[in-house]
Coordinates of C-alpha atoms in Angstrom, one line a residue:
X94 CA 74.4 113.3 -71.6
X95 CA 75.2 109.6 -71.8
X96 CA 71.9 107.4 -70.7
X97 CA 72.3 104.0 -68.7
X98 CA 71.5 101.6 -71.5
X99 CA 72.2 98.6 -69.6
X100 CA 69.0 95.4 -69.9
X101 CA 68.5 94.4 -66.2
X102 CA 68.7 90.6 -65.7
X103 CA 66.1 88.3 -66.7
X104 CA 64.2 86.9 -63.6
X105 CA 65.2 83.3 -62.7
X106 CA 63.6 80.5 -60.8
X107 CA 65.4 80.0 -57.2
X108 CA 63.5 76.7 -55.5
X109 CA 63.8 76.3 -51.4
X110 CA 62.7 73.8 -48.8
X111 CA 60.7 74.4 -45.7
X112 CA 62.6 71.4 -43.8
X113 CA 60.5 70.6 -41.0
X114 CA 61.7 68.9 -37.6
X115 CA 59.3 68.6 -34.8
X116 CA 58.2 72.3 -34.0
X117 CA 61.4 73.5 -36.0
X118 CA 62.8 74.7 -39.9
X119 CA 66.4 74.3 -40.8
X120 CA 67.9 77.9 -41.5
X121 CA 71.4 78.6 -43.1
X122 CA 73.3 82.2 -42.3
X123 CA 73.7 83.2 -46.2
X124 CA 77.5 84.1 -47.5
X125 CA 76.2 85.9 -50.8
X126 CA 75.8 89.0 -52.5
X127 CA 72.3 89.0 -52.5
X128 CA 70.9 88.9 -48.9
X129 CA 74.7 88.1 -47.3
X130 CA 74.5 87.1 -43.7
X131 CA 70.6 86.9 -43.3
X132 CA 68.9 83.8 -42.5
X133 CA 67.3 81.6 -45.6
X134 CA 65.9 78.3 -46.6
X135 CA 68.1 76.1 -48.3
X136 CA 67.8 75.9 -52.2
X137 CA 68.9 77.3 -55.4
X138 CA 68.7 77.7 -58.6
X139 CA 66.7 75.6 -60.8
X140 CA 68.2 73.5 -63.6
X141 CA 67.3 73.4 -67.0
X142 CA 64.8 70.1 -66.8
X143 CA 64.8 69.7 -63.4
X144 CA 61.2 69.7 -61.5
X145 CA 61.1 71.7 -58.2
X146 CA 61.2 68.5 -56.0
X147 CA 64.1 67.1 -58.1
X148 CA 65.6 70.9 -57.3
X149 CA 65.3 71.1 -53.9
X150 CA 66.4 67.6 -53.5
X151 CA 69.8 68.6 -55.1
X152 CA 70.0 71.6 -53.3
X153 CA 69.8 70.3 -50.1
X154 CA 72.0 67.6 -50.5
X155 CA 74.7 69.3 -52.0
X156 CA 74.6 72.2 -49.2
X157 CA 73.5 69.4 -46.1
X158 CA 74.0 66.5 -47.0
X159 CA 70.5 65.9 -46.0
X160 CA 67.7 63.9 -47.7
X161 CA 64.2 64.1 -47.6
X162 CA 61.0 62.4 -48.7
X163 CA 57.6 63.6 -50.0
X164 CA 58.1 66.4 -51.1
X165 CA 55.1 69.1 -51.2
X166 CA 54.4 72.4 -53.5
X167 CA 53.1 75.5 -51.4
X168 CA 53.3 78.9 -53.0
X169 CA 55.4 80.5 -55.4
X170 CA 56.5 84.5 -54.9
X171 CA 57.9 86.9 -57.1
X172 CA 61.0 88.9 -55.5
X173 CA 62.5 91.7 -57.0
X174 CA 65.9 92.6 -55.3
X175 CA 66.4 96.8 -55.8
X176 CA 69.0 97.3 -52.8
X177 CA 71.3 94.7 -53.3
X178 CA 74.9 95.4 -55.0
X179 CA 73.5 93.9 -58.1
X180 CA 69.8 94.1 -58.6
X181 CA 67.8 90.9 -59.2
X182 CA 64.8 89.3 -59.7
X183 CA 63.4 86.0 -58.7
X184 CA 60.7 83.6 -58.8
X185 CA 60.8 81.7 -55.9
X186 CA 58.6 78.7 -55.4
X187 CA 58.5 77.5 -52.3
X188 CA 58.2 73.6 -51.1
X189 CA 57.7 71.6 -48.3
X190 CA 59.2 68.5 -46.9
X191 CA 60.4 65.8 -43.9
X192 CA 63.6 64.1 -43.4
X193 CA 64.0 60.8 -45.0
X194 CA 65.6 59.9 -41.7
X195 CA 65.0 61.6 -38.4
X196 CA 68.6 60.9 -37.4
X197 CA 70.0 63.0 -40.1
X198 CA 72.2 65.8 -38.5
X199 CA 73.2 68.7 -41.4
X200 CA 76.7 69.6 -42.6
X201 CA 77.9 72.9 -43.8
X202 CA 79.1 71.5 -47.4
X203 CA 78.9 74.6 -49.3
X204 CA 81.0 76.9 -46.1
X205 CA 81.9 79.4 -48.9
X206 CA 78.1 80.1 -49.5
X207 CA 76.6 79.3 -45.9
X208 CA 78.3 80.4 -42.4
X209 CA 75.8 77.2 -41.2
X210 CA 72.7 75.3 -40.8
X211 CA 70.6 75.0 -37.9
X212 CA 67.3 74.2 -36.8
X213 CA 64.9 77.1 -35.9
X214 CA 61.8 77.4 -33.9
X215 CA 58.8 78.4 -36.2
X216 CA 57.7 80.8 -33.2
X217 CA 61.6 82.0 -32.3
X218 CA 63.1 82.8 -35.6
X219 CA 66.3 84.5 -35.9
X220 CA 67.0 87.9 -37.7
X221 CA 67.5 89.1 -40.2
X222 CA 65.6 86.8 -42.5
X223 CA 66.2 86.6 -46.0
X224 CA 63.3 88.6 -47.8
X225 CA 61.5 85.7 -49.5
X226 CA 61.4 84.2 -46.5
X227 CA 60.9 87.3 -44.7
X228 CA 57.5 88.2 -46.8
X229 CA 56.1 84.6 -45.8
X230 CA 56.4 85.1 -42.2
X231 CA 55.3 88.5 -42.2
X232 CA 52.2 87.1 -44.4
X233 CA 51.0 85.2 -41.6
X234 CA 52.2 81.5 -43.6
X235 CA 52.9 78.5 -41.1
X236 CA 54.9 75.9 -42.9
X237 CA 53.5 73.0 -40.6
X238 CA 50.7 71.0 -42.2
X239 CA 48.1 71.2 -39.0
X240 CA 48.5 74.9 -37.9

């Protein structure tokens, strides 16, 4: 009997951005193999050198076109992905910002990785949620500073 001899993946570092609005967190509909169509922060993967606010920066530019200012380190989870078509495993460390601007309006820049960005009420949420995400809420975490 032939054994499965295959070394899972080493865990990477994925960064995202609670991008706060008023009462409301900017959400993209995810086109991807891991968590495809569910709701997620923006972010990504974290560069070799790159600090987490120079990451999610990046990130959100490149997928909104967005920029923020002081940016903010909150938590960090571990994630291990066992249902997905290819299991993974991330660290994700999770930060916290404002627009640079208030006027800024998001663009879908990255359409073959996002169906689209929005802005979310913290109490009205859509579903599903990607499960990093999904394991904040359903800890109880507000993302706004004074709740």
């Amino acid at each position: 009997m032939e054994q499965n001899t295959a070394k899972p993946p080493p865990p990477r570092v994925a960064v995202v951005l609670f991008l706060l609005k008023d009462e409301s967190v900017l959400l993209g509909r995810r086109r991807s193999s891991v968590g495809d169509s569910k709701f997620a922060l923006p972010g990504g993967h974290l560069e070799f050198g790159e600090s987490f606010e120079e990451c999610a920066a990046r990130e959100l530019k490149e997928e909104t076109g967005l920029e923020i200012n002081k940016t903010e380190l909150l938590t960090v989870t571990n994630n291990v992905f066992l249902e997905e078509p290819k299991p993974c495993h991330y660290v994700t460390v999770f930060l916290r910002a404002n627009l640079a601007n208030p006027e800024q309006v998001p663009q879908n820049l990255e359409p073959e990785k996002c169906y689209g960005w929005d802005w979310y009420a913290w109490d009205n949420l859509p579903n599903p949620l990607f499960l990093p995400l999904e394991k904040m809420v359903k800890s109880g975490f507000n993302p706004f500073p004074d709740h």
